Short mmCIF file of C-alpha atoms and ligand atoms in Angstrom, two decimals:
data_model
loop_
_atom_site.label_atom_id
_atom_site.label_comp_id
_atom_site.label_asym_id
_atom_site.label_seq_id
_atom_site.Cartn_x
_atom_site.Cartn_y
_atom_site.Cartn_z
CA UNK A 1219 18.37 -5.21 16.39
CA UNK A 1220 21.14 -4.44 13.82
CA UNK A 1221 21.17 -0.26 12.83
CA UNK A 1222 19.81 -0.16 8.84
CA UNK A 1223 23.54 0.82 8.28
CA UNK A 1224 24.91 -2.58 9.19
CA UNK A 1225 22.06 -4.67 7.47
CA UNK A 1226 23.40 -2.96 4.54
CA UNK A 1227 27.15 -4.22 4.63
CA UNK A 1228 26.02 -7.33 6.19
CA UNK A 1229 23.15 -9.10 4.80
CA UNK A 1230 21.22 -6.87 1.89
CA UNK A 1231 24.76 -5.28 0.31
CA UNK A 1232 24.89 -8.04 -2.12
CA UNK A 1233 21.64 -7.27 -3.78
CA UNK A 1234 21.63 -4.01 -4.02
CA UNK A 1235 24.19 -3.95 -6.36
CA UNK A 1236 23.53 -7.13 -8.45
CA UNK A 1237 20.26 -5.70 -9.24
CA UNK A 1238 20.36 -4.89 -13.21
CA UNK A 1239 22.04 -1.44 -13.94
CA UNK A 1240 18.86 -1.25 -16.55
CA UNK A 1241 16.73 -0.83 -13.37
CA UNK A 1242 18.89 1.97 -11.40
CA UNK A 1243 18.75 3.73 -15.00
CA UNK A 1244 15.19 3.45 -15.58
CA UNK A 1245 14.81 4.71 -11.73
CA UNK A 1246 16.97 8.04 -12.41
CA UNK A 1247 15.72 8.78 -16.10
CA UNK A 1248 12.57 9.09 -14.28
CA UNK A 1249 13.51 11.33 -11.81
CA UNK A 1250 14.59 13.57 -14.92
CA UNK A 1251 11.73 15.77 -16.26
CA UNK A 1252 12.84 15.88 -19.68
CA UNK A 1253 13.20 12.37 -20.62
CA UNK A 1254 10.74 11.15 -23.25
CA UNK A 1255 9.22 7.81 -23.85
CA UNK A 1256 12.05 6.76 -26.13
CA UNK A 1257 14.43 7.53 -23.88
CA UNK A 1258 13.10 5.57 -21.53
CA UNK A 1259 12.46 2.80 -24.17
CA UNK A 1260 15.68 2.58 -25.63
CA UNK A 1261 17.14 1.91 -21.74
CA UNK A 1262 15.16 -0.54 -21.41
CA UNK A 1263 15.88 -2.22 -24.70
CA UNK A 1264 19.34 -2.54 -23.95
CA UNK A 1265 18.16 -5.70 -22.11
CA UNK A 1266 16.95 -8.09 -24.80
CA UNK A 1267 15.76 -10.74 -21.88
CA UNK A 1268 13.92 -8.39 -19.98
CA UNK A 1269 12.09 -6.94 -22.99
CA UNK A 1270 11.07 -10.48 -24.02
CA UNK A 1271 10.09 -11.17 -20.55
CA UNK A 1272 8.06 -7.32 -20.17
CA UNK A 1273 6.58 -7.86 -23.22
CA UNK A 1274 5.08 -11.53 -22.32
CA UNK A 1275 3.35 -10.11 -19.11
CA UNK A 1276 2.07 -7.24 -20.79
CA UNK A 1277 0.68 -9.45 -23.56
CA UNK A 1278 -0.90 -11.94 -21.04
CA UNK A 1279 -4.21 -12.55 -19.96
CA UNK A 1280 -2.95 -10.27 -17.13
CA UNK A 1281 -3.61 -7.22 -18.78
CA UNK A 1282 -6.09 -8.54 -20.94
CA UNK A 1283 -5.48 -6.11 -23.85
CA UNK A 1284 -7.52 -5.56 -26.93
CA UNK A 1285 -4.09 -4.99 -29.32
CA UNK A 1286 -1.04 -7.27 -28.89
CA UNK A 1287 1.99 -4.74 -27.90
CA UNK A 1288 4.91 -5.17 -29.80
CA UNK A 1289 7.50 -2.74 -28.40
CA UNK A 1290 8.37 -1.79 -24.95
CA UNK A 1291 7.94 2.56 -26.13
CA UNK A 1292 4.20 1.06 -26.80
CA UNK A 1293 3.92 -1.05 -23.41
CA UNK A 1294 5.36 2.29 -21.83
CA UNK A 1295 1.96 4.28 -23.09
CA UNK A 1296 -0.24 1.34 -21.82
CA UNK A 1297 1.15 0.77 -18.41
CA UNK A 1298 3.04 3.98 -17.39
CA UNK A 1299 6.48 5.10 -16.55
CA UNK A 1300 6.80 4.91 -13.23
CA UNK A 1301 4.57 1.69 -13.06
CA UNK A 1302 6.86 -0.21 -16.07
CA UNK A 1303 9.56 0.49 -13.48
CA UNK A 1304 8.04 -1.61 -10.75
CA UNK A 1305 7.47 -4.58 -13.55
CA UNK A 1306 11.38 -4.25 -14.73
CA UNK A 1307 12.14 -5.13 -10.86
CA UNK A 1308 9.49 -7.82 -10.75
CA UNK A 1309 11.09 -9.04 -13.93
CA UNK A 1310 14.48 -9.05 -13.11
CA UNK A 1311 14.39 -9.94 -9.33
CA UNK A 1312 13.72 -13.90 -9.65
CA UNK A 1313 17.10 -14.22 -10.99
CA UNK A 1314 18.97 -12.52 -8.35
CA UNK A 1315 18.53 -15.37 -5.63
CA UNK A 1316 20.81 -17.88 -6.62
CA UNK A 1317 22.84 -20.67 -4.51
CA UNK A 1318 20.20 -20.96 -1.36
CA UNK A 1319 20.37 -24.27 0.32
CA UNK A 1320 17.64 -26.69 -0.82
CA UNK A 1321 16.58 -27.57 2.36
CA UNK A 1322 15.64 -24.55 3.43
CA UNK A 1323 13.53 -23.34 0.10
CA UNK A 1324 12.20 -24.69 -3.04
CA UNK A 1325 12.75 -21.05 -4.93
CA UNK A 1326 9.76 -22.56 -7.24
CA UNK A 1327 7.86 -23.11 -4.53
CA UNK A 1328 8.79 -19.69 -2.85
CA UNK A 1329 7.83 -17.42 -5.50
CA UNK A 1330 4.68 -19.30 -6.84
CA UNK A 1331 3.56 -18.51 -3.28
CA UNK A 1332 5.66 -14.31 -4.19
CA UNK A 1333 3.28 -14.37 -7.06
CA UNK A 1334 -0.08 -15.33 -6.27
CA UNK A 1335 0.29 -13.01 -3.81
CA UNK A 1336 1.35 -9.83 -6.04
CA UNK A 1337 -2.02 -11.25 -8.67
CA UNK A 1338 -4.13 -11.26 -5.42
CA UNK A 1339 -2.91 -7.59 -4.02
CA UNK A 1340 -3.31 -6.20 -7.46
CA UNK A 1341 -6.57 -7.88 -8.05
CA UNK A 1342 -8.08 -6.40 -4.62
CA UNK A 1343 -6.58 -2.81 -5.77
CA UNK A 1344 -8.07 -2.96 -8.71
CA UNK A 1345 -11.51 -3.73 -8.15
CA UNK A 1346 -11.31 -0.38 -5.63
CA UNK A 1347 -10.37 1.38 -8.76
CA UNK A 1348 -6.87 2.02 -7.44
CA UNK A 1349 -4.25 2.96 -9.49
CA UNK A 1350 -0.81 1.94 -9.02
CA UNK A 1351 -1.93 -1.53 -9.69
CA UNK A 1352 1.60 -2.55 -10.45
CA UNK A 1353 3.34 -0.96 -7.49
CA UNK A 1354 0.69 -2.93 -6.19
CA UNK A 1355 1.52 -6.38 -7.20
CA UNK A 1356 5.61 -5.89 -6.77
CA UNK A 1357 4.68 -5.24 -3.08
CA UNK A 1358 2.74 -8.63 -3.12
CA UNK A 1359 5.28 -10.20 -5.17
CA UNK A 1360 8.24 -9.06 -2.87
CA UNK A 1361 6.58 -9.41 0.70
CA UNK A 1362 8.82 -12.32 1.59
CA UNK A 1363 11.61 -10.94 -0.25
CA UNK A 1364 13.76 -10.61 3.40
CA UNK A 1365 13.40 -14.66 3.71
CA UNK A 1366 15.67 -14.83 1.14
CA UNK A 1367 18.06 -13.07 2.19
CA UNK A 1368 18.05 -14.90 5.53
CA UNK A 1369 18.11 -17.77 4.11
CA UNK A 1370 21.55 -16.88 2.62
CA UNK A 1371 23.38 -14.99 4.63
CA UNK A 1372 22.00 -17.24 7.98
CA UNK A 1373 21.52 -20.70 6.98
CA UNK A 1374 22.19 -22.43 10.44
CA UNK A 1375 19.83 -19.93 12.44
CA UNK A 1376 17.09 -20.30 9.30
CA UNK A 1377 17.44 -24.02 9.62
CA UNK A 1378 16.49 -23.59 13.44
CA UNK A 1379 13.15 -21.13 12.65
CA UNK A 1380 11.71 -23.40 10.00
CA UNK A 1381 11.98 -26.18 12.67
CA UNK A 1382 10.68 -24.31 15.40
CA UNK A 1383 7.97 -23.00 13.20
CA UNK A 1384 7.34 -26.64 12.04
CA UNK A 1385 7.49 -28.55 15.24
CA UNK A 1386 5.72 -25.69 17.11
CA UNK A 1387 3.05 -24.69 14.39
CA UNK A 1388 4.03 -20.93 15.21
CA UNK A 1389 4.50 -18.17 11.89
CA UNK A 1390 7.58 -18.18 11.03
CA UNK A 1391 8.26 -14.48 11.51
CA UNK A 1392 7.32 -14.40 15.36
CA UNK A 1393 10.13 -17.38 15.58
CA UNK A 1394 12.24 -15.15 13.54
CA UNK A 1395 12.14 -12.38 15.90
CA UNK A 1396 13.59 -15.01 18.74
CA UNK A 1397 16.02 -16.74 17.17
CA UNK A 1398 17.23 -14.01 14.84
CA UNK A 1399 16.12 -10.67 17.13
CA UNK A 1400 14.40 -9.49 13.86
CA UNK A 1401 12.36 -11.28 11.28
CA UNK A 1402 12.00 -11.40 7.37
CA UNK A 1403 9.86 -8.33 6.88
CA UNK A 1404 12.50 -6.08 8.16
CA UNK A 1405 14.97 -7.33 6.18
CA UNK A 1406 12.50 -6.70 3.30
CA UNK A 1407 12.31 -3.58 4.35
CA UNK A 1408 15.64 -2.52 4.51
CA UNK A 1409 16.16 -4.23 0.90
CA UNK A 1410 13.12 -2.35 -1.15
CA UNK A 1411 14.26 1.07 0.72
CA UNK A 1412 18.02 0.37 -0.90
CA UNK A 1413 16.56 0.07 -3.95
CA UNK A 1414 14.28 3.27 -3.96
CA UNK A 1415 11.08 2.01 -4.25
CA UNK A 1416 8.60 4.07 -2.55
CA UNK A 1417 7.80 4.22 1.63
CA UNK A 1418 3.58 3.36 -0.21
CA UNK A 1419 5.22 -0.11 -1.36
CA UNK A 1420 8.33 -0.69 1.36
CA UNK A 1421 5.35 -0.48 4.14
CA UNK A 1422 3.08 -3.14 3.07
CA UNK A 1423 6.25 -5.29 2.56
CA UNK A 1424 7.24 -3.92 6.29
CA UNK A 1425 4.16 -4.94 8.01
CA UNK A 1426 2.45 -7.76 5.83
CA UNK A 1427 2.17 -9.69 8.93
CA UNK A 1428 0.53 -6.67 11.37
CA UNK A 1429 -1.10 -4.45 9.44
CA UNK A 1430 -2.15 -2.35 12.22
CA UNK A 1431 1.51 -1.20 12.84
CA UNK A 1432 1.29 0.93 9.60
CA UNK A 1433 0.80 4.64 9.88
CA UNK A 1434 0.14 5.71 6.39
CA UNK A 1435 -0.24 3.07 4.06
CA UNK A 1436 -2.48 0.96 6.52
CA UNK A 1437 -4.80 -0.04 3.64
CA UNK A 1438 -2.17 -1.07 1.23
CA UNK A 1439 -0.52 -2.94 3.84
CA UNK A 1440 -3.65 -4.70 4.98
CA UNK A 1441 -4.22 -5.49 1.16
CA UNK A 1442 -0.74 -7.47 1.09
CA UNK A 1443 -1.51 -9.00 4.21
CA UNK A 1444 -4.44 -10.25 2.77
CA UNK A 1445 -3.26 -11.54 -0.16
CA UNK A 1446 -0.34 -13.17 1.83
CA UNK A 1447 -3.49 -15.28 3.72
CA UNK A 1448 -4.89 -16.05 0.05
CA UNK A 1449 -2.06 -17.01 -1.48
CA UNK A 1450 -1.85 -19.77 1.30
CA UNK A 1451 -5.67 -20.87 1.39
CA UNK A 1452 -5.18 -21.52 -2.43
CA UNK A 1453 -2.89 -23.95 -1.46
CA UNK A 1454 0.11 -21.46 -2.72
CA UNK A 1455 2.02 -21.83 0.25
CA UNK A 1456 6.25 -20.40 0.78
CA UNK A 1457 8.25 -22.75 1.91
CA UNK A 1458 8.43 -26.60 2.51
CA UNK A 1459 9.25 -26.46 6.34
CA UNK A 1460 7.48 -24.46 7.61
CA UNK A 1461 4.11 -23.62 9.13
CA UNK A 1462 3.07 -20.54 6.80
CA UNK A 1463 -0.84 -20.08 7.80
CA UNK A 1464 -1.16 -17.39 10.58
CA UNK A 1465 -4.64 -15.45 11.67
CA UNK A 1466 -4.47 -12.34 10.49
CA UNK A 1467 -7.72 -12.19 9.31
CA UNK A 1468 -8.14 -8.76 11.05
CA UNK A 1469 -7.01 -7.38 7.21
CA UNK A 1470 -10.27 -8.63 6.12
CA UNK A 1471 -12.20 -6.14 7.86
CA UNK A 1472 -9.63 -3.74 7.05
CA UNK A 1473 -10.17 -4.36 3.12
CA UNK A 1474 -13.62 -5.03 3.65
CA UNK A 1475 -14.41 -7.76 1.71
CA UNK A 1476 -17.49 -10.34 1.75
CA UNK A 1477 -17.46 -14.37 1.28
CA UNK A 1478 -18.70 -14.10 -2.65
CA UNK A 1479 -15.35 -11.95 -3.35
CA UNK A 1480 -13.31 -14.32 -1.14
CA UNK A 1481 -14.09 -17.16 -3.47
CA UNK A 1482 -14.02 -15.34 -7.20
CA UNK A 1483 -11.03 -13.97 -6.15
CA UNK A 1484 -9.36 -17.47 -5.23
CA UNK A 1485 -10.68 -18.64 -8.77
CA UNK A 1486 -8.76 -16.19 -10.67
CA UNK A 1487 -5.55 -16.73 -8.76
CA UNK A 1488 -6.58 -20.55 -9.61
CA UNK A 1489 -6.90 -19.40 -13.52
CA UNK A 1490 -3.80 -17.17 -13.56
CA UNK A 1491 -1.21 -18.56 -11.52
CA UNK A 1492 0.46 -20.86 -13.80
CA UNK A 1493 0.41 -18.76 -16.54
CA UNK A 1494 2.32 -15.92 -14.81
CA UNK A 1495 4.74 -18.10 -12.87
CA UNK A 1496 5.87 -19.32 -16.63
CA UNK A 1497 6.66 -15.81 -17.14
CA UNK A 1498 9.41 -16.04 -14.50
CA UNK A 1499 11.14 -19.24 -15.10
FE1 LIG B 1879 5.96 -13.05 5.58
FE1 LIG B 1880 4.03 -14.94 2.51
#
């Protein structure tokens, strides 16, 4: 297995710095006591497409505000600093995946699939009262996020998992770990720690497919996990190769959820979905 060091010069490098310079700001005004509101509003208004496309998911049924928001210093009061920072990644990361082989993803596919699962893990937190809701939802939205990355920095050895995982119905991760000698969530890993997000959202990202294997953030993780399994039972599933459904139901326990909740929350990824994904694209 390749040290974190080399994963960073040879597959995750190139995202880490074509992420938007907005975000890296955002991430050390934040660090910085004394920065207001405004400051943090006028950073991120130096990015007129990512305020449009902040301000639509605030506005959405998403949030499900009583007063339209019409400024990002406003959304900033509503949603919270540190939590607006997750939602300028979410907003800005769809755009940084460009020139992946066809074959081995439909991107539209790929993060309908990203999304329903960052609705579902937000929608589980929230009805425990969590907070963090959006930290919440990036972690959903980015669980997959190392597929990507394999998928353009190893094409050939991609190729041969999704065809393994096809012809052998097996998850695509285990087949990952033999052909590769790692799979998808480490590479996730790796990419969410180079961009500074928080060890509470890199380790449901880490372990979405064993949620046992977390430490410290086993109920987060198991959330994600869970969400992952949703996402496919609504029919959302990743890629077109591949065999996506795997058993983890063990993260049901874990969440602690009963049939009745199963179902309403399948409807409201039903309801939402399409709406949200319009955000993105
Ligand atoms: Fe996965
Ligand atoms: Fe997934």
């Amino acid at each position: 297995m390749p040290t974190s060091a080399k994963m960073q010069t040879d597959l995750i490098g190139d995202w880490v710095s074509s992420l938007p310079e907005v975000y890296f700001r955002l991430k050390a005004a934040l660090d910085n006591s004394e920065t207001s509101f405004d400051d943090l509003g006028k950073i991120i208004s130096s990015d007129s497409a990512l305020v449009a496309r902040l301000l639509k998911i605030v506005n959405s049924s998403f949030y499900n505000l009583a007063q339209p928001v019409e400024n990002i210093t406003t959304a900033l009061s509503f949603v919270g600093t540190e939590q607006l920072s997750y939602l300028v990644l979410a907003a800005s990361v769809t755009d940084q995946f460009q020139g992946i082989p066809k074959d081995l993803v439909d991107m539209k596919k790929f993060w309908k699939h990203s999304l329903a699962c960052g609705f579902a893990a937000k929608y589980l937190s929230s009805r425990r009262g969590g907070d963090g809701l959006e930290s919440m939802f990036l972690a959903g939205m980015l669980h997959d996020i190392g597929k990507l990355v394999l998928f353009k920095k190893l094409p050939d050895a991609s190729r041969k998992v999704l065809e393994i995982s096809r012809d052998q119905k097996r998850p695509v991760y285990q087949v990952e770990q033999e052909v590769i000698g790692y799979d998808h969530s480490l590479v996730g890993q790796e990419l969410l720690r180079a961009w500074k997000l928080p060890e509470s959202l890199v380790d449901p990202v880490a372990h979405h497919h064993d949620p046992f294997d977390s430490e410290d953030y086993q109920f987060k993780t198991a959330t994600v996990s869970l969400a992952n399994i949703l996402a496919n039972t609504c029919g959302y599933t990743c890629g077109n190769r591949s065999f996506d459904l795997d058993p983890q139901m063990d993260s049901v326990g874990i969440v602690d959820l009963n049939e009745d909740e199963l179902e309403r929350i399948s409807e409201e990824i039903n309801t939402h979905l399409d709406e949200l994904v319009s955000f993105f694209f």
